[in-house]
C-alpha positions as a Markdown table, in Angstrom:
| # | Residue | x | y | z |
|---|---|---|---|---|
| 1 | Unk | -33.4 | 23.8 | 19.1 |
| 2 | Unk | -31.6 | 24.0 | 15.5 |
| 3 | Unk | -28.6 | 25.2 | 17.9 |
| 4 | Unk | -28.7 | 22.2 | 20.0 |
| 5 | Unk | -28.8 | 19.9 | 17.6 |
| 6 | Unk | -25.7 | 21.4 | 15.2 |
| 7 | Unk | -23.8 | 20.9 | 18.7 |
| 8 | Unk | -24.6 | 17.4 | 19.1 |
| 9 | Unk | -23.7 | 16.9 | 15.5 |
| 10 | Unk | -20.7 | 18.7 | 15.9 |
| 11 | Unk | -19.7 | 16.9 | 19.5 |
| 12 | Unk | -20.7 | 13.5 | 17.5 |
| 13 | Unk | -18.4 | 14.0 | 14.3 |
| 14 | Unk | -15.8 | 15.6 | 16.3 |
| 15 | Unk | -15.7 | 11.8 | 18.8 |
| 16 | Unk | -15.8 | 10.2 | 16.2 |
| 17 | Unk | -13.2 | 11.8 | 14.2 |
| 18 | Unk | -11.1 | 11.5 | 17.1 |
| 19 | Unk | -11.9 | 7.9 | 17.5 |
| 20 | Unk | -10.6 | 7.1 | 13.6 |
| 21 | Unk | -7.4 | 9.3 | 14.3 |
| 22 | Unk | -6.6 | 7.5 | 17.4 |
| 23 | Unk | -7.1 | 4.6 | 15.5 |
| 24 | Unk | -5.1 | 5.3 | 12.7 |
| 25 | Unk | -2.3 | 6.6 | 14.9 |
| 26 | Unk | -2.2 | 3.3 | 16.8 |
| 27 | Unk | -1.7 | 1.6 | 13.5 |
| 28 | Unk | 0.3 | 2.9 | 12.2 |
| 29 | Unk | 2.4 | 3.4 | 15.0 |
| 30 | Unk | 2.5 | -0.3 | 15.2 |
| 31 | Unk | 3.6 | -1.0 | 11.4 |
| 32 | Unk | 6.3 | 1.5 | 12.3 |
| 33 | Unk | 7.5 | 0.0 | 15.2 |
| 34 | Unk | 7.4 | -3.6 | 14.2 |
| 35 | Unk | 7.0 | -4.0 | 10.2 |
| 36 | Unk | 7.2 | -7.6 | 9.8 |
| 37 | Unk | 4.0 | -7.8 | 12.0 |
| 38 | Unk | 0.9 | -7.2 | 10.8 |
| 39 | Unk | -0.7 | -4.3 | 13.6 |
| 40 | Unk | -3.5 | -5.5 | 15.9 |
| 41 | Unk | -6.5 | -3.3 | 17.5 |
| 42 | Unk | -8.4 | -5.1 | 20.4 |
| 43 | Unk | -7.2 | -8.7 | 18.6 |
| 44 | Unk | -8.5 | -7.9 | 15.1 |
| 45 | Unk | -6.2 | -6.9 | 12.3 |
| 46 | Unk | -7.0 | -4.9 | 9.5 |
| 47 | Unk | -5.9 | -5.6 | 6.1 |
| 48 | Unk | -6.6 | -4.0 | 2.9 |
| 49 | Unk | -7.1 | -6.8 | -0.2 |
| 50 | Unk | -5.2 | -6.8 | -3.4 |
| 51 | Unk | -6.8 | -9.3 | -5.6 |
| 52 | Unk | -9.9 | -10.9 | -6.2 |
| 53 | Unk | -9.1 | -14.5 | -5.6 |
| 54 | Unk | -12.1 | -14.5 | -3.3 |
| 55 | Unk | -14.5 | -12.7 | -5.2 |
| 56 | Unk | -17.9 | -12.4 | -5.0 |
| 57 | Unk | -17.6 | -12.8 | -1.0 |
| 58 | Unk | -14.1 | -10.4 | -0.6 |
| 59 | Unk | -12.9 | -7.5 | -3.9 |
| 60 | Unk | -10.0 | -6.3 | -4.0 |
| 61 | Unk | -10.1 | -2.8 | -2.7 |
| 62 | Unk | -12.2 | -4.1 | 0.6 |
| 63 | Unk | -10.7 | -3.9 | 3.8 |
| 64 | Unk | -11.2 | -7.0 | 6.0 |
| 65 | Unk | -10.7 | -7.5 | 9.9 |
| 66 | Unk | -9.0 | -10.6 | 11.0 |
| 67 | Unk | -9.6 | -11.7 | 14.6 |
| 68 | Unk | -6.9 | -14.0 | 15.9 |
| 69 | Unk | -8.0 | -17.5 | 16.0 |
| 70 | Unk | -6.5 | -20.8 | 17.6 |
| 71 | Unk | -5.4 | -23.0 | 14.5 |
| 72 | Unk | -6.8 | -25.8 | 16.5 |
| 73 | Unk | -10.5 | -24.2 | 16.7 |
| 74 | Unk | -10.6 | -23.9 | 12.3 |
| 75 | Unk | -12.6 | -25.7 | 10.2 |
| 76 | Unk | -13.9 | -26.2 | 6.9 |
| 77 | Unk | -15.4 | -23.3 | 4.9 |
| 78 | Unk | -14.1 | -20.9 | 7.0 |
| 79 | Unk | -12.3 | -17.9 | 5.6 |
| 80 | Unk | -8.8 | -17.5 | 7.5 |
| 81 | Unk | -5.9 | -15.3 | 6.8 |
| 82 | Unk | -2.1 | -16.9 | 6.1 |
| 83 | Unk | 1.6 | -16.2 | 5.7 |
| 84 | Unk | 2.9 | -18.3 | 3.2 |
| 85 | Unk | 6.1 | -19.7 | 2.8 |
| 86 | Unk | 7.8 | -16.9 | 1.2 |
| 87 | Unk | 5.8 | -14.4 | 3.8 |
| 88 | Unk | 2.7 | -13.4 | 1.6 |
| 89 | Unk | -0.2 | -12.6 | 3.7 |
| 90 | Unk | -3.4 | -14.5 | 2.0 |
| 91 | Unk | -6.8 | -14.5 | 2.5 |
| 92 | Unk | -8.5 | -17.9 | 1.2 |
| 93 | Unk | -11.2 | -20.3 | 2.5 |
| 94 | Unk | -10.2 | -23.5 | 3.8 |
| 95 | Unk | -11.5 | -26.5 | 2.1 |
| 96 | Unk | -9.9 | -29.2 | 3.9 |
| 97 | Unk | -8.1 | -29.8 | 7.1 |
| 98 | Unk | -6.1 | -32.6 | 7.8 |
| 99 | Unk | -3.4 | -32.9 | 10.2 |
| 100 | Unk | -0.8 | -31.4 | 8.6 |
| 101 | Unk | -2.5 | -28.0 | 7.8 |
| 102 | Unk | -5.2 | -26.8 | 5.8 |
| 103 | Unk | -6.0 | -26.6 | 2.4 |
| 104 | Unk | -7.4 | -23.9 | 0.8 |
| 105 | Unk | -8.7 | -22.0 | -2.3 |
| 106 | Unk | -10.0 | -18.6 | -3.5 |
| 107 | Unk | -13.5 | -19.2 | -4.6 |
| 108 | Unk | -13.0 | -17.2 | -7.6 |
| 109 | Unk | -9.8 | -19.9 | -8.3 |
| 110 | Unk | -10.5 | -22.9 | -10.5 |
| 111 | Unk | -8.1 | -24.8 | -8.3 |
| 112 | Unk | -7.0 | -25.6 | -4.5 |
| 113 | Unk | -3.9 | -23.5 | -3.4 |
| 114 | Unk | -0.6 | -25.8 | -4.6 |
| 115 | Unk | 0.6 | -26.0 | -0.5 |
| 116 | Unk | -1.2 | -26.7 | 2.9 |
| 117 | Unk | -1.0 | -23.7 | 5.3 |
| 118 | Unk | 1.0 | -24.6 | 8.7 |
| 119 | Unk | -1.0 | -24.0 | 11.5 |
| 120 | Unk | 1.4 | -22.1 | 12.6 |
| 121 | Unk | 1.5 | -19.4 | 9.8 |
| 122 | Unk | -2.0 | -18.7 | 10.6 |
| 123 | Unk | -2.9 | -15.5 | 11.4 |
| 124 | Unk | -6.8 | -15.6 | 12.2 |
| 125 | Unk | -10.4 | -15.8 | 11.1 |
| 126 | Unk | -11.9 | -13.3 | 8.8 |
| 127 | Unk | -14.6 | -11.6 | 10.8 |
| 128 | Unk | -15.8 | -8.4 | 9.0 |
| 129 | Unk | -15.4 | -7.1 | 5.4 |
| 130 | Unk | -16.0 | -3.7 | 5.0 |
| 131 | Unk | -16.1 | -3.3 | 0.8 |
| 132 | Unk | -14.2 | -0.4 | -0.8 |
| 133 | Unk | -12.8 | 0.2 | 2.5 |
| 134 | Unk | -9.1 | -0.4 | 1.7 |
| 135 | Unk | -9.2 | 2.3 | -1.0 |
| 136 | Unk | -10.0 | 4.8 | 1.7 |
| 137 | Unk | -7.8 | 3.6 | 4.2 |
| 138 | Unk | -4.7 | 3.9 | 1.6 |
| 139 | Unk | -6.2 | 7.6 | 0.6 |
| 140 | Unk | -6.6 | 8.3 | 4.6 |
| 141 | Unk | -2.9 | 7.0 | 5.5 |
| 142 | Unk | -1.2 | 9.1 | 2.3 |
| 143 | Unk | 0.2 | 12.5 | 3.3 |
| 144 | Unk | -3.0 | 14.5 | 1.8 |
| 145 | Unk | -5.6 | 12.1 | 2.8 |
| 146 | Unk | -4.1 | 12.2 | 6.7 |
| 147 | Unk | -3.7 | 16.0 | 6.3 |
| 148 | Unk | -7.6 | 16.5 | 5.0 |
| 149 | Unk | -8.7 | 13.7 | 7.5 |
| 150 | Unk | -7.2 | 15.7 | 10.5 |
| 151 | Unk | -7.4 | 19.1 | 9.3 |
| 152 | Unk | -10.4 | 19.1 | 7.9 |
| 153 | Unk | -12.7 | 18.5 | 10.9 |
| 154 | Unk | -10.8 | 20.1 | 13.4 |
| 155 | Unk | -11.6 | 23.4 | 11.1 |
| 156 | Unk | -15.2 | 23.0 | 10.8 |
| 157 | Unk | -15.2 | 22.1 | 14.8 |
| 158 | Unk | -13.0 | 25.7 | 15.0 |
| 159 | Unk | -15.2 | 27.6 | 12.5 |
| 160 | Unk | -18.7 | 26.2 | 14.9 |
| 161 | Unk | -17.1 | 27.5 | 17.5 |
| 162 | Unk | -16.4 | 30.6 | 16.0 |
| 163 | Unk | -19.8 | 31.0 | 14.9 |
| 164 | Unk | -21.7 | 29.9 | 18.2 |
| 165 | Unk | -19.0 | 32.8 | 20.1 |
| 166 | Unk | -19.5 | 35.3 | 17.7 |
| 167 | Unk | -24.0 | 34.8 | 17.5 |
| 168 | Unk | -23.7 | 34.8 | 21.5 |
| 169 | Unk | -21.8 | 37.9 | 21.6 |
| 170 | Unk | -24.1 | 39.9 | 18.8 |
| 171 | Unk | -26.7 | 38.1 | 20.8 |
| 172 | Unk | -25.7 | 40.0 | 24.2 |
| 173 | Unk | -25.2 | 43.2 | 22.7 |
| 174 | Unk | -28.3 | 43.0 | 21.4 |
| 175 | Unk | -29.9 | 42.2 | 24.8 |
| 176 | Unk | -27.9 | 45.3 | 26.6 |
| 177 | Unk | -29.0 | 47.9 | 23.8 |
| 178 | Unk | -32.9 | 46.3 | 24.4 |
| 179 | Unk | -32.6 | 46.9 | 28.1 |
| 180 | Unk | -31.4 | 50.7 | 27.5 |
């Protein structure tokens, strides 16, 4: 039983392992390829914050997951994400929207932003904040964090096998010399 269940662990961790690689791979691949645009997975877009403008609701340090959203479909109190004019990527909630654009603010910000966001430099809808996330992610996608994240695993998956070969062979033996 104790067997069974360290392989279904095993198989578990080793999925989802995979799953987080794949995923890293993708996005990175797609920073690479294209660095002016932020990389997509399934429509939502993750992003790491840098300052606390938003605070309590968003830290710096917490990775966030923009889903693309229709400019025309936002409204007020809703946390979007932004280019602004000079290409800054910023996370704020929007207070007012009128038909030239939206106002917003941080809510840890005394005041409203000083311009109104385009429609079009919107780049979606805030739709899940993972906190302290975005210190991992910049750990995982450094040389050593990517090296322990990969290698890691893969040699406890390796070392299980090992184990599991080596008990089934000492396990056999066993059973031949009981039989003589």
């Amino acid at each position: 039983m104790k067997r069974k269940m360290l392989k279904i662990f095993t198989y578990l961790l080793s999925i989802s392992v995979l799953c987080c690689i794949v995923f890293l791979l993708f996005v990175s691949y797609q920073a690479q390829k294209n660095p002016s645009k932020i990389p997509s997975f399934f429509g939502y877009k993750p992003l790491t914050v840098l300052t606390n403008s938003m605070e309590p609701k968003i830290s710096a340090g917490d990775m966030i997951f923009v889903k693309e959203k229709d400019a025309m479909d936002v409204k007020e109190k809703e946390i979007i994400t932004f280019r602004t004019a000079d290409q800054k990527v910023v996370t704020h909630r929007v207070v007012d929207v009128t038909p030239e654009g939206f106002q917003t603010k941080g809510d840890n910000n005394n005041v409203e932003d000083s311009w109104k966001v385009n429609p079009d430099s919107l780049i979606g809808e805030v739709a899940v904040i993972l906190p302290k996330a975005g210190f991992a992610a910049k750990f995982i996608s450094s040389k050593l964090g990517f090296s322990l994240f990969v290698l890691l695993p893969f040699l406890l998956f390796i070392l299980i096998e090992v184990f599991e070969r080596t008990n089934r062979y000492f396990n056999r033996k066993q059973d031949a010399a009981s039989k003589v």
